[in-house]
C-alpha positions in Angstrom: 91.9 96.0 108.4 89.8 92.4 107.7 90.6 89.1 109.5 89.4 86.0 108.7 88.1 84.8 113.2 86.0 81.3 113.1 84.3 81.5 109.3 83.6 85.3 109.8 85.4 88.1 108.1 85.5 90.6 111.3 87.3 94.1 111.0 89.3 96.1 113.7 88.9 95.1 117.3 85.2 95.1 119.2 83.6 95.7 115.5 81.0 92.6 114.4 81.3 90.6 111.6 81.2 92.2 108.3 78.4 91.5 106.1 76.9 91.8 102.7 73.7 91.4 101.1 73.9 89.3 97.6 70.6 91.4 96.7 73.0 94.1 95.2 75.6 92.0 93.5 72.5 90.0 92.0 70.4 93.9 90.9 73.9 94.7 88.7 74.3 91.2 87.8 69.9 91.9 86.1 71.3 95.4 85.1 73.8 94.1 82.6 71.5 91.7 81.3 69.2 94.6 80.8 71.1 96.6 79.4 72.9 94.0 76.7 69.3 93.0 75.6 67.6 96.1 75.1 69.9 96.6 73.0 69.9 94.0 71.2 66.2 93.9 70.6 65.3 97.8 70.2 68.0 97.0 66.9 65.6 94.3 64.9 63.0 96.5 64.1 65.7 98.9 62.5 67.0 98.9 58.6 70.7 100.4 59.3 71.2 97.4 61.9 69.3 94.8 59.8 71.1 95.5 56.3 74.6 96.2 58.2 75.0 99.6 57.7 74.9 100.6 60.6 78.6 100.2 61.5 79.7 102.1 58.5 77.5 105.0 59.1 79.3 105.1 62.5 82.7 104.6 60.4 82.3 108.0 58.8 81.0 109.9 61.9 82.6 112.3 63.8 82.7 109.7 66.4 85.3 108.0 65.2 89.1 107.9 65.5 90.1 105.9 62.7 86.8 105.9 60.5 87.1 107.4 56.7 86.0 107.4 53.1 88.1 103.7 53.0 84.7 103.0 54.5 82.7 103.2 51.4 85.0 100.7 49.6 84.7 97.7 53.3 81.0 96.9 52.9 82.1 93.9 54.0 83.6 94.4 56.3 81.3 96.9 57.8 78.1 94.3 57.8 80.8 91.6 59.4 81.3 94.5 62.1 77.8 95.0 62.6 76.4 92.2 62.8 79.2 90.9 64.8 78.9 93.6 67.6 75.1 92.5 68.0 75.6 88.8 68.1 78.2 89.9 70.7 75.5 91.5 72.4 73.5 88.9 72.4 76.1 86.3 73.1 77.4 87.6 76.8 74.5 87.3 78.9 74.0 84.0 78.1 77.7 83.4 78.2 77.5 85.1 82.0 74.8 83.0 83.4 76.7 79.7 82.8 78.6 78.2 85.7 81.5 76.5 83.6 80.9 79.7 80.8 80.7 82.6 82.7 84.8 83.4 82.4 84.3 83.8 78.9 81.4 86.1 78.7 83.2 88.2 81.3 86.5 88.2 79.2 84.2 88.9 76.1 82.5 91.5 77.3 85.5 93.3 79.0 87.5 93.2 76.1 84.3 94.8 73.4 84.2 97.4 76.1 87.9 98.1 75.8 87.5 97.8 72.3 84.4 100.4 72.1 86.6 102.8 75.1 90.0 102.7 72.4 87.5 103.3 69.5 85.0 106.2 70.4 84.9 109.8 71.2 82.1 109.6 73.1 81.4 106.0 74.6 84.6 105.8 76.7 82.7 106.4 80.2 80.2 103.9 79.2 82.7 101.5 78.2 83.8 101.6 81.4 81.3 101.6 83.5 79.9 98.6 81.8 83.4 97.6 82.7 82.8 97.4 85.9 79.6 96.4 86.2 81.4 92.8 85.4 82.7 92.6 88.8 78.7 91.4 89.8 80.3 88.2 88.3 83.2 87.2 90.2 83.3 85.7 93.4 86.4 87.2 95.4 88.3 84.6 98.1 86.6 86.0 100.7 83.5 83.5 99.3 85.7 80.2 99.2 84.4 80.1 95.0 85.1 81.7 91.3 81.8 81.6 89.9 78.7 83.2 90.2 75.8 81.4 92.5 
């Protein structure tokens, strides 16, 4: 068990205070930013992302739980979902950077990947992995703060 003594956290017995270098947290944060920004930038030249049809092709595939022919009639919904996903993936890293907005970025990203995990057949493990990386933005009580440093 861990105890707090003299401002530092120490283990049982005569173990020295625990020390965790911060660079691991910063590398996880950088990885999350890189994943989102690469995803957004690599879609810009793609014709199906530009015209908003990309999500429609996904909904018509075998990878979606709830897709079907109804997609062909819901062009406005497909385009809104396609461009909305692109906007959310652009916005999440920006929100996570701010001291006042990181909680909104955390919630948006967590809910985005939860929705992916629920609605897809092949992105469940990816979504769960991304959701775990968000923990790199949480400052736990031992640090004395609850915002990114």
